[in-house]
Coordinates of C-alpha atoms and ligand atoms in Angstrom, one line a residue:
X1 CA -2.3 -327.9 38.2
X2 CA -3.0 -329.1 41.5
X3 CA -0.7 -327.5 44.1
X4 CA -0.7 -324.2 42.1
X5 CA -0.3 -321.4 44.0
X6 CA -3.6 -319.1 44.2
X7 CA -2.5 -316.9 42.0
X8 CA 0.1 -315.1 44.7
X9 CA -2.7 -314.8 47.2
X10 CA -0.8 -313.7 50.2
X11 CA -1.8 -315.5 53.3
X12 CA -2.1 -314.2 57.2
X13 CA 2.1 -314.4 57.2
X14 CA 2.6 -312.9 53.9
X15 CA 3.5 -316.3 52.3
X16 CA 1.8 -318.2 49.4
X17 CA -1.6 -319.7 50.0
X18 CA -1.5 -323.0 48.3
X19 CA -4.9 -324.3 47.0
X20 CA -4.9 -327.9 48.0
X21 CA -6.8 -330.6 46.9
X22 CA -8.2 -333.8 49.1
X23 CA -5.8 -336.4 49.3
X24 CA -8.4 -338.6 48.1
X25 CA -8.6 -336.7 44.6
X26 CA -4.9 -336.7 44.1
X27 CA -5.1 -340.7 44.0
X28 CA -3.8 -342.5 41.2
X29 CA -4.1 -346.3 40.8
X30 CA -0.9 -348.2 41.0
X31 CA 1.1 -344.9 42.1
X32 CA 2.8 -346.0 45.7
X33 CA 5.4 -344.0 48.3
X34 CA 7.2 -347.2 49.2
X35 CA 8.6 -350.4 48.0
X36 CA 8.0 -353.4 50.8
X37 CA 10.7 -356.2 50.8
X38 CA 9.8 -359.3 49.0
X39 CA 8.0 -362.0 51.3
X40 CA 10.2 -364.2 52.8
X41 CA 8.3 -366.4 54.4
X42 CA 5.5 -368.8 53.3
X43 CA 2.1 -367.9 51.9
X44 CA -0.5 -368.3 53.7
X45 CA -3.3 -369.2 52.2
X46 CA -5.5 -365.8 54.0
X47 CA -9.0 -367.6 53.1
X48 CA -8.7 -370.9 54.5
X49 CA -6.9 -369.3 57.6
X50 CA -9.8 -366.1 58.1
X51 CA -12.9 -367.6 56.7
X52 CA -15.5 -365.8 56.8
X53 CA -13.4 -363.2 58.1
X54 CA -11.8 -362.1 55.6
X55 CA -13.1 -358.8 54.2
X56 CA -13.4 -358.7 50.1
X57 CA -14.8 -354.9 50.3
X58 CA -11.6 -353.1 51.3
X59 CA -11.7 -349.1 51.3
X60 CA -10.1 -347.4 48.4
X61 CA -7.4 -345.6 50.0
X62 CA -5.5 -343.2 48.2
X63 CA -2.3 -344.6 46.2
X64 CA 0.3 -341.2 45.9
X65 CA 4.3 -341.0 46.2
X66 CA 6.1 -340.3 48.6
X67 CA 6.7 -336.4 47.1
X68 CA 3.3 -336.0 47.0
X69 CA 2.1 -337.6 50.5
X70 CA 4.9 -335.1 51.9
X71 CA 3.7 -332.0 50.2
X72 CA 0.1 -332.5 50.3
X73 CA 0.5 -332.3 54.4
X74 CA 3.0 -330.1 54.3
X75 CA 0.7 -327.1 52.5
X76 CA -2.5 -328.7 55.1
X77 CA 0.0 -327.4 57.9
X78 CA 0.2 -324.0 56.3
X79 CA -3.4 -323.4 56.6
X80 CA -3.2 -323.9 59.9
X81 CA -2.5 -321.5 63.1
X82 CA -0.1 -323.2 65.7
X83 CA 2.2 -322.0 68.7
X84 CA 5.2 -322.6 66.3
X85 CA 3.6 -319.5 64.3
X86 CA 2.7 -317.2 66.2
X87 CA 0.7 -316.1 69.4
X88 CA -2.4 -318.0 70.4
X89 CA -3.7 -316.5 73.1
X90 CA -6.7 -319.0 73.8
X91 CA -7.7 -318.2 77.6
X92 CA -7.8 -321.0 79.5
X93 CA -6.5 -323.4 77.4
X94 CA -2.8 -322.3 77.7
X95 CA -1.1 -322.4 74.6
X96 CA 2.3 -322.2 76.0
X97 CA 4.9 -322.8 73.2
X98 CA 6.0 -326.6 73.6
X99 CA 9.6 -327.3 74.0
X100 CA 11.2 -329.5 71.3
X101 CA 12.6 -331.3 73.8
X102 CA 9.8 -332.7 75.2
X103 CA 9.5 -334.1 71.7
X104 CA 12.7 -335.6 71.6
X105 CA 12.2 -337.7 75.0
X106 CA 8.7 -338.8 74.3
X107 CA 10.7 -340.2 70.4
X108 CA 12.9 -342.1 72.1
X109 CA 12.1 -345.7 71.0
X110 CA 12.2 -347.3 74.6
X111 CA 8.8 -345.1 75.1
X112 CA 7.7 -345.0 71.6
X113 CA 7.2 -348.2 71.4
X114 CA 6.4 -349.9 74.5
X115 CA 3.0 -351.7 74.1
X116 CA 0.4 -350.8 76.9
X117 CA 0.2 -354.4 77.9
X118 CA 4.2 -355.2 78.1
X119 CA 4.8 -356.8 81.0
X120 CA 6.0 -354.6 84.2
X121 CA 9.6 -356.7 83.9
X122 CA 10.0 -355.2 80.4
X123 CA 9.3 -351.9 81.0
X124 CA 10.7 -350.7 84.2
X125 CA 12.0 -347.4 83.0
X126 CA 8.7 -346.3 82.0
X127 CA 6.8 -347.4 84.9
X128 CA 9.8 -345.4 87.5
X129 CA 8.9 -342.7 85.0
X130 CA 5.0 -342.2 86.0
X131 CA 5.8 -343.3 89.5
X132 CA 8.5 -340.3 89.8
X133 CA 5.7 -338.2 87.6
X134 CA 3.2 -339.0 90.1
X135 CA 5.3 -337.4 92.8
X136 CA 6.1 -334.6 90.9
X137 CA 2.6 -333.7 90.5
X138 CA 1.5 -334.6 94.2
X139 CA 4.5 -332.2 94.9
X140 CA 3.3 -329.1 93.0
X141 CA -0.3 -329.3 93.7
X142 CA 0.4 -330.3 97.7
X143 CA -1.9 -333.2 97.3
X144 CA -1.1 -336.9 98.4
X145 CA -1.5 -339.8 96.0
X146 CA -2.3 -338.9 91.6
X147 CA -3.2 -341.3 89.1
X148 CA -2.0 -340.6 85.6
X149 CA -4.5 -342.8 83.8
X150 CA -7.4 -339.9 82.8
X151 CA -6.6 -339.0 78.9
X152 CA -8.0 -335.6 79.4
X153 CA -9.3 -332.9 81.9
X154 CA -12.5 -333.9 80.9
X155 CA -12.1 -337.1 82.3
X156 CA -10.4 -336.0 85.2
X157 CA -13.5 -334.5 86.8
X158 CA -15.1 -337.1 85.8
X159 CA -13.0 -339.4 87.8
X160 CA -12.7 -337.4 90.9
X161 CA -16.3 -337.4 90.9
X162 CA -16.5 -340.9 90.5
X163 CA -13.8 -340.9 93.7
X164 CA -16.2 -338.1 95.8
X165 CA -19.1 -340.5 95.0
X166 CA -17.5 -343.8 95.8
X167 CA -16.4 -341.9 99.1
X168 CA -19.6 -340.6 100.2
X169 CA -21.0 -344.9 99.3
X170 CA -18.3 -346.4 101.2
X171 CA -20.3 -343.4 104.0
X172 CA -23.4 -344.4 103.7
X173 CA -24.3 -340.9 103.5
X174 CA -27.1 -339.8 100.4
X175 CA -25.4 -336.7 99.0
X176 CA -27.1 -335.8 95.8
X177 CA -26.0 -332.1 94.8
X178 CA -22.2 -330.9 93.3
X179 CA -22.1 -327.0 94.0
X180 CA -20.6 -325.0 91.0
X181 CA -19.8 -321.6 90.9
X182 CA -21.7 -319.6 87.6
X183 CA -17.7 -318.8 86.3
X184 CA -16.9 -322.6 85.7
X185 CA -16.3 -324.0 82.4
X186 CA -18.6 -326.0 81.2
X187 CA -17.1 -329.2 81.7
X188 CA -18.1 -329.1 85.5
X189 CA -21.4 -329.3 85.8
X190 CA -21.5 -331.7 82.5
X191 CA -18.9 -333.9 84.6
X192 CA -21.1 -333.7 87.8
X193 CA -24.5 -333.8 85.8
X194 CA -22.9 -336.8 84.2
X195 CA -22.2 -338.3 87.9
X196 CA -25.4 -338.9 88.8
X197 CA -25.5 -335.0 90.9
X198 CA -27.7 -332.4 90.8
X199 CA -25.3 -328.9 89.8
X200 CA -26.5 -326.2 92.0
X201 CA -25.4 -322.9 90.3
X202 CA -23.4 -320.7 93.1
X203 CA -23.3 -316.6 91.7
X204 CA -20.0 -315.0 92.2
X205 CA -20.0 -311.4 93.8
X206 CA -19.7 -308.2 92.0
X207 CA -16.2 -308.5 92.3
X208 CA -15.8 -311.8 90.2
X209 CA -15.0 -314.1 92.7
X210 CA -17.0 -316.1 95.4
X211 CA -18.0 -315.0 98.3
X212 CA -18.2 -317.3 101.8
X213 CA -21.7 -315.8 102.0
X214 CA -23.1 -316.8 98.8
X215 CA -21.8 -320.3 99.5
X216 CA -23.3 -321.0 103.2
X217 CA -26.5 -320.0 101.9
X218 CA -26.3 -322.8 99.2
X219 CA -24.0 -325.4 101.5
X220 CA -26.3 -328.1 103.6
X221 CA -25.8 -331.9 104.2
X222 CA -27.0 -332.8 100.9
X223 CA -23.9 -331.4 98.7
X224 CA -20.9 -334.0 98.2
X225 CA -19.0 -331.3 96.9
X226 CA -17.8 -327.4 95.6
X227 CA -16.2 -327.8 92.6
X228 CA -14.0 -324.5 92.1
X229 CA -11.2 -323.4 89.7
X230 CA -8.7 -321.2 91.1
X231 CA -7.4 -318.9 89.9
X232 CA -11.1 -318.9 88.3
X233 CA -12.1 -318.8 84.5
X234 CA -12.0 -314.6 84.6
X235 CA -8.5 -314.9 85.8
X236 CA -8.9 -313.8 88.9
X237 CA -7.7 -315.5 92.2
X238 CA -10.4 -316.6 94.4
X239 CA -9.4 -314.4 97.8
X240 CA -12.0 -316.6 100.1
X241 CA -11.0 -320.2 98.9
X242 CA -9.3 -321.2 102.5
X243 CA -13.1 -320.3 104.1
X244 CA -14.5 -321.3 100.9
X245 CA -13.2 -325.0 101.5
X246 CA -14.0 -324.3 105.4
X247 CA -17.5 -324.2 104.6
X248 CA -18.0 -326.9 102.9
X249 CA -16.1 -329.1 105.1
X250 CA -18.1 -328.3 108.4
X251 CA -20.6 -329.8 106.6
X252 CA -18.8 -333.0 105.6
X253 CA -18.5 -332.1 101.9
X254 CA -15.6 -332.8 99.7
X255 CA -13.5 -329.5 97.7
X256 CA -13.1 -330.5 93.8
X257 CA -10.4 -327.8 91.8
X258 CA -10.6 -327.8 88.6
X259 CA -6.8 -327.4 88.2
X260 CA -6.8 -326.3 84.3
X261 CA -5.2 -323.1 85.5
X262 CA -2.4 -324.4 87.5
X263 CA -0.4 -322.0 85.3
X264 CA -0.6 -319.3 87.1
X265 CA 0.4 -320.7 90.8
X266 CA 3.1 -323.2 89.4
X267 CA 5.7 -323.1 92.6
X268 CA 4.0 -319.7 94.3
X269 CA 1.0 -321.5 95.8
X270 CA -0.5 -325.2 96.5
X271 CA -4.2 -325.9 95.8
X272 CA -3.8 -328.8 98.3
X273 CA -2.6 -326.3 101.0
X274 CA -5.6 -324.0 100.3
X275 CA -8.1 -327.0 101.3
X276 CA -8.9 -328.8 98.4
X277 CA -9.7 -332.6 98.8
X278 CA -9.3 -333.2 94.9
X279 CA -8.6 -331.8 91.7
X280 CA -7.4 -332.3 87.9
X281 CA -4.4 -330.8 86.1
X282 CA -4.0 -330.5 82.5
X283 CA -0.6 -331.3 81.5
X284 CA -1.4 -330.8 77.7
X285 CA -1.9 -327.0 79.4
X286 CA 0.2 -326.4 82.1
X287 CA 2.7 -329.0 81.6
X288 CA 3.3 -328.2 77.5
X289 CA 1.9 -330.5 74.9
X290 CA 1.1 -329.6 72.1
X291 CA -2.8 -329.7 72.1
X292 CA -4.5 -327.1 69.4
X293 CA -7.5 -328.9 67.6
X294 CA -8.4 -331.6 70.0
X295 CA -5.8 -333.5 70.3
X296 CA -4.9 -335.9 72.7
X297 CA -4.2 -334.7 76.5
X298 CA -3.3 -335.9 80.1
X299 CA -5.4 -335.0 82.7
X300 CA -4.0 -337.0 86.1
X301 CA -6.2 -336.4 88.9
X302 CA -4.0 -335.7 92.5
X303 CA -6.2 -336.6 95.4
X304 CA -5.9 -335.8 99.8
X305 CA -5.6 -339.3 101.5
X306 CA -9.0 -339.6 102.4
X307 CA -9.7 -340.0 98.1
X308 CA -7.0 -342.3 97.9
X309 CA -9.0 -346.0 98.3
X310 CA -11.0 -345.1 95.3
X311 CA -8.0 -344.0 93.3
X312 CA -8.4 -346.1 89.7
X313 CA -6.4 -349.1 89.0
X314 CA -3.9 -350.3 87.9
X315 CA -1.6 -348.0 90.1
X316 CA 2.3 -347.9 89.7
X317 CA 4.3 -349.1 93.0
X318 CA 7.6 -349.6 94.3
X319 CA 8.2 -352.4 95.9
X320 CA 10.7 -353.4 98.6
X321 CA 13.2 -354.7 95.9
X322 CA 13.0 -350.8 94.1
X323 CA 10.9 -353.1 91.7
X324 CA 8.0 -351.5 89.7
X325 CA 5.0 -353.3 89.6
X326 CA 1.3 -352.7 88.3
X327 CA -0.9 -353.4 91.3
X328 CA -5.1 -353.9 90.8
X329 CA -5.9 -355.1 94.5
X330 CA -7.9 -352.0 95.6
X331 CA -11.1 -352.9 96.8
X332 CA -12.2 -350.0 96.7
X333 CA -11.4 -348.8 93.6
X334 CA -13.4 -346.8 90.6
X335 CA -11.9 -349.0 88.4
X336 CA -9.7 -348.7 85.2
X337 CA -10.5 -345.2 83.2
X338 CA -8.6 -346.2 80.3
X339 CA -7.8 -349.1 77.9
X340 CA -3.8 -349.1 78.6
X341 CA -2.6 -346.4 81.4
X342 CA -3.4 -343.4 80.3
X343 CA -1.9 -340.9 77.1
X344 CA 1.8 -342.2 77.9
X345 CA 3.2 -339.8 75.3
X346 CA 1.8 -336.9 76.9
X347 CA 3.0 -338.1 80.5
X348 CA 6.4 -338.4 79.1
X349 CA 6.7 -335.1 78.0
X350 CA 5.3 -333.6 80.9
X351 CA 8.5 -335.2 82.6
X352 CA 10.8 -333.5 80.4
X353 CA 9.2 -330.5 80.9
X354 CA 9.3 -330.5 84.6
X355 CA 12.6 -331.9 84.7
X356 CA 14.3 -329.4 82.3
X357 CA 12.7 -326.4 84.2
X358 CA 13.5 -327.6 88.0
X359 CA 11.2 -326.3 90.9
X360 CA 12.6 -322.9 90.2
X361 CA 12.1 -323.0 86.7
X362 CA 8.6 -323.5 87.1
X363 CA 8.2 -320.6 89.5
X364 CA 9.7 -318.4 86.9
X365 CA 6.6 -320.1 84.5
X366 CA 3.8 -319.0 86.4
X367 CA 5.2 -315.6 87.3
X368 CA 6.3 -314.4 83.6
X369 CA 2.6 -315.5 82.8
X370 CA 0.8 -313.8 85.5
X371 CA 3.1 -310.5 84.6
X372 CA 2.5 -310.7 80.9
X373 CA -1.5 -311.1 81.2
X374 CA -1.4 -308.1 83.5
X375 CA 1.2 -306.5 81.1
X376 CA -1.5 -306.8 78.4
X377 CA -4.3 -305.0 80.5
X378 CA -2.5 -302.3 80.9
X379 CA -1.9 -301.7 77.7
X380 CA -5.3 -302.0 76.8
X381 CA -7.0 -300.2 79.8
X382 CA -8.9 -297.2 78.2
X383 CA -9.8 -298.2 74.4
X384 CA -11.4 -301.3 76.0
X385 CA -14.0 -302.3 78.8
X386 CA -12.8 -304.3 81.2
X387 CA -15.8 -305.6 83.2
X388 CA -13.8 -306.3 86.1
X389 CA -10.8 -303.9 86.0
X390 CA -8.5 -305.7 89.0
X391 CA -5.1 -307.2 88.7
X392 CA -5.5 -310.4 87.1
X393 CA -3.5 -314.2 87.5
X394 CA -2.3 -315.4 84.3
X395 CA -5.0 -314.4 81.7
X396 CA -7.6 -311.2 81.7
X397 CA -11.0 -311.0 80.0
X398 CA -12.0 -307.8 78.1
X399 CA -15.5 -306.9 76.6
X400 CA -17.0 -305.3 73.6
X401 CA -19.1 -302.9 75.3
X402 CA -17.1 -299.8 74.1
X403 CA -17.5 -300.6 70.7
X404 CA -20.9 -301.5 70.8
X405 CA -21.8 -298.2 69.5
X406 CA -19.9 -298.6 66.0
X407 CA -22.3 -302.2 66.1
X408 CA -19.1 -304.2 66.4
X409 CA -19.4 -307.8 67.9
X410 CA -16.6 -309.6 69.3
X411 CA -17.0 -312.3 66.8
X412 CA -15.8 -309.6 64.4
X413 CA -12.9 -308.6 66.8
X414 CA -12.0 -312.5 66.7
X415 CA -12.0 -312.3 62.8
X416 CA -10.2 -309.5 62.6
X417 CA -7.5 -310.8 64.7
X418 CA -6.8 -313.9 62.2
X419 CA -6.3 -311.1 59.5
X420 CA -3.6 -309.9 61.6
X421 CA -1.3 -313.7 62.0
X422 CA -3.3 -314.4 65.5
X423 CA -5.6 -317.3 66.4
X424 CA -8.4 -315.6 67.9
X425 CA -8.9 -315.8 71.8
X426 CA -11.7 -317.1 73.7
X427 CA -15.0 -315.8 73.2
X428 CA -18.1 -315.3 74.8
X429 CA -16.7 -317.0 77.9
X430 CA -16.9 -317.1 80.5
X431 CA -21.0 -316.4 80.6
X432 CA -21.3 -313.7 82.9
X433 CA -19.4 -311.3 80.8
X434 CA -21.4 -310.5 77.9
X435 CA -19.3 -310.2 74.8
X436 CA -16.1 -311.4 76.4
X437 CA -12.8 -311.7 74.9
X438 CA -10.6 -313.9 77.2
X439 CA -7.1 -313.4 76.6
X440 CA -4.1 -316.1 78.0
X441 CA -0.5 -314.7 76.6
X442 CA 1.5 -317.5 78.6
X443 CA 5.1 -316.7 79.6
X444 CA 6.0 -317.8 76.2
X445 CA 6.0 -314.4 74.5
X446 CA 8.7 -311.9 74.7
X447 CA 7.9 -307.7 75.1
X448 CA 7.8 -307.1 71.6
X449 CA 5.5 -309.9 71.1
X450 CA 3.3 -308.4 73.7
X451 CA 3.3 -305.3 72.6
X452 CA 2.8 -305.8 68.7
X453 CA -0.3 -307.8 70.3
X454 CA -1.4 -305.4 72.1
X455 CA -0.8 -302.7 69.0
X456 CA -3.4 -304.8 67.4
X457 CA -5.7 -305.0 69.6
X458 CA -5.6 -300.7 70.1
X459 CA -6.1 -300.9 66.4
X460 CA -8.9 -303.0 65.7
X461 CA -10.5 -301.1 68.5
X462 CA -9.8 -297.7 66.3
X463 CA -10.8 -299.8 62.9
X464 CA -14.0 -300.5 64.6
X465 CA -15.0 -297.0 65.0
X466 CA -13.6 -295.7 61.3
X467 CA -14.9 -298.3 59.4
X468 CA -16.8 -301.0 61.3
X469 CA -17.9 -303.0 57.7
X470 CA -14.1 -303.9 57.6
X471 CA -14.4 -305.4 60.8
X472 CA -18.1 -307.2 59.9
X473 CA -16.3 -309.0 56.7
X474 CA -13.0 -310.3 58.4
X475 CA -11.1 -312.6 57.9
X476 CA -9.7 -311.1 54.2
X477 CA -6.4 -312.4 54.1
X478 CA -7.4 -315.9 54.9
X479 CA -7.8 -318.8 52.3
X480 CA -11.7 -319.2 53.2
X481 CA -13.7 -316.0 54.7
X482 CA -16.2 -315.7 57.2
X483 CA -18.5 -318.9 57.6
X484 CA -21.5 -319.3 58.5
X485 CA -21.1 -320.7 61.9
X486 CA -24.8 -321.4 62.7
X487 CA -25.3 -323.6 59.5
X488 CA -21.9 -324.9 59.9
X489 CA -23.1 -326.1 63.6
X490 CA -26.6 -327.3 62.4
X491 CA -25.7 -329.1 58.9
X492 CA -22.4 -329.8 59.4
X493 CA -21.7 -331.9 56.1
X494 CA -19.4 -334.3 57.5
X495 CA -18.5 -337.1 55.1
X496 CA -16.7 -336.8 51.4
X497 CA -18.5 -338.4 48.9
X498 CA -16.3 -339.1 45.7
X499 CA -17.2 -337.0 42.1
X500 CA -18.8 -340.0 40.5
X501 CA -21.2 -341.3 43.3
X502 CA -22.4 -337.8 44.0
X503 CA -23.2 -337.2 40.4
Ligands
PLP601 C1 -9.5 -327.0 79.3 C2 -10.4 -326.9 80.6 C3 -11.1 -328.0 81.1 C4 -11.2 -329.3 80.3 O1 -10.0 -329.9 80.0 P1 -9.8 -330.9 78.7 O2 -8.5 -331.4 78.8 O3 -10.1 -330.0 77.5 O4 -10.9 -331.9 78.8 C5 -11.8 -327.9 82.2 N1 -11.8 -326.7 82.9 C6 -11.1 -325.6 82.4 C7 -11.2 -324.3 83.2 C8 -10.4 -325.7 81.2 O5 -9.8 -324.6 80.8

């Protein structure tokens, strides 16, 4: 029967695995979840009204109740790992647990429902929202004006670039290179490549971070811009970014931060005050929404007020009257980045967020996450490499090299971990640490949480030397094993073809 149980098949919790069929297969014709009123109003006669139009070959969705809609994504969300379940301590994408709050406020119907073209009149609550947001965020980061309207960090970069280029037009000056340290994710030079720039890779000293020598040997009148994370992808805090930014300004070039790991200085420490000219923040990261799988995000760019002319339009103002208004008459301008202004929901609870924790609040945030990463390496210091063994900000990147011997990969680690109730962390990033494992606890977790972590980790790393084939066939408590990741990457089958056509 569909739904069964497998057979008591414990899964990573110690719950029932429930086999679960495609919604599509569970269809019955005629079967329905909901009964709509009875039309009262005329008829309309659909084919005189739409023409040609009118569409004859409509897609055979799937006809279940209610009970059956319900349960079907209810076992789906039992396959899954989530913050709600457990750790998931994927470095540099901060999986902070997500207040239920923030939920809540972004529920509210006023928001829920406000259409992205309302007009301004209608809607003043939620434009004084992203105008207070705005400050907020131009408040923690010590910048001077943010737009809101970038759906993801992604984006971000990409419009701060568009902002460094329009900057260095409106100049006159050719600058054709973006400078980008060999620790950067990988959306950086993509974003820069993307902008019409040459990426010139900049190697980080021995010590992890960049040095101001490495970067005057690279920095000349053709580079527009550095574009540096801080506190950088190992977790380290780059010691040199006031001479960094110093540097590149003598030169007349422009300082992007990629601010996806504003986690760790939330309240200690500005990047604006350090010298940058621009950067991103994540608020699906730092700011708590929930954002496992790819969904949607925030990433508000907060510029210095020599970026702000190209800021993108529409942007939020107050006028005289306390009146909010959407204002396009920026000459200047990149443009509009977005369809309505930007992932609202995510902005909203960002708000909350901020709000509910207060400047102190946040402090408290970025400090319990620095002390837990380091918390972690301590632990762990000894059974595993640490390539570069120095206190760390909020997350700290191991390696396999001492259990290279026993031939066991940090894939297998990864695997291993989901046997034990924990998403994996990142791996094999950042590139210059062969084999890494790059661990982000977030303040979330409490001591015991850290330490029954940590007890797994110390025991995989003792697994791995008794029996290393254990290791090589995890996961074996999960629903599916191991897959093949290379065929899944190169044939990725991607569309569900019904019984009957495939036969
Ligand atoms: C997550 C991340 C990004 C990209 O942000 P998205 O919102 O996923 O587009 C950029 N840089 C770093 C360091 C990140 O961790």
């Amino acid at each position: 029967m569909s739904g069964a149980p497998q057979g008591g098949a414990a899964n990573a919790a110690g719950g029932l695995a429930y086999e679960e069929p495609l919604i599509f297969e569970q269809s019955r014709p005629g079967r329905r979840g909901a009964e709509l009123p009875r039309c009262d109003v005329p008829e309309v006669d659909a084919a005189a009204l739409l023409g040609e139009n009118l569409r004859e070959d409509l897609p055979a969705l799937p006809e279940l109740s209610e009970v059956e809609v319900v349960r079907h994504f209810t076992r789906l969300s039992t396959w899954n790992a989530a913050v709600d379940l457990g750790l998931y301590p994927l470095g540099s994408c901060t999986m902070k647990y997500n207040p239920k709050l923030n939920e809540r406020v972004a529920r509210l119907p006023g928001f829920a429902w406000a259409h992205p073209l309302s007009p301004a009149a209608e809607v003043q609550g939620l434009l004084e929202l992203c105008f207070e947001l705005e400050g907020f965020l131009a408040e923690i980061s010590g910048m001077d004006c943010v737009t809101l309207q970038p759906a993801a960090g992604a984006q971000g970069e990409l419009a701060g670039l568009m902002m460094i280029r329009a900057h260095f037009e409106q100049r006159g000056e050719p600058r054709s290179k973006v400078l980008v340290p060999d620790t950067a994710h990988g959306t950086n030079p993509a974003s820069a490549a993307l902008n019409g720039y040459q990426v010139q890779t900049v190697a980080s000293g021995a010590d992890g971070v960049l040095h101001p020598g490495a970067l005057k040997a690279a920095m000349d009148e053709t580079v527009a811009a550095l574009m540096i994370t801080n506190p950088n992808t190992l977790g380290l805090f780059e010691d040199h970014i006031a001479e960094l930014c110093e540097i590149v300004h003598a030169q007349g070039g422009l300082v992007y931060g990629d601010g996806a790991n504003l986690n760790a200085l939330l309240g200690v420490a500005r990047p604006g005050d350090m010298g940058l000219d621009v950067m991103h923040m994540n608020l699906h990261k730092t700011f708590s929404t929930p954002h496992g799988g790819g969904g949607p995000g925030a990433g508000p760019v907060a510029v210095k007020r020599v970026l702000a002319p190209y800021l993108p339009t529409p942007r939020v103002q107050r006028g005289p009257d306390g009146r909010f208004a959407w204002r396009d008459d920026a000459p200047h301008s990149i443009g509009r980045l977005h369809g309505g202004h930007g992932n609202v929901g995510m902005l909203l609870r960002a708000y909350a967020y901020i709000l509910s924790l207060g400047a102190a609040g946040l402090r408290r945030c970025a400090e319990a996450a620095v002390l837990n990463a380091n918390y972690l390496l301590a632990r762990l210091r000894g059974a595993w490499h640490l390539p570069y063994d120095r206190p760390v900000m909020h997350e700290c990147v191991l390696s396999d090299r001492a259990l290279q011997a026993s031939g066991v990969s940090t894939l297998d680690v990864a695997k291993r971990l989901i046997d034990h109730g924990y998403h994996p962390p990142t791996i094999y990033f950042p590139l210059t640490v062969p084999g890494a494992l790059m661990i982000e606890p977030t303040e979330s977790e409490s001591l015991e949480g850290l330490d029954r972590f940590a007890d797994t980790l110390l025991q995989i790393a003792e697994e791995a030397r008794r029996d290393p084939a254990l290791l090589h066939g995890a996961p074996h408590r999960t629903r599916h094993r191991r897959l093949d990741e290379t065929r899944a990457a190169r044939k990725p089958v991607l569309r569900w073809t019904p019984q009957e056509e495939s036969a």
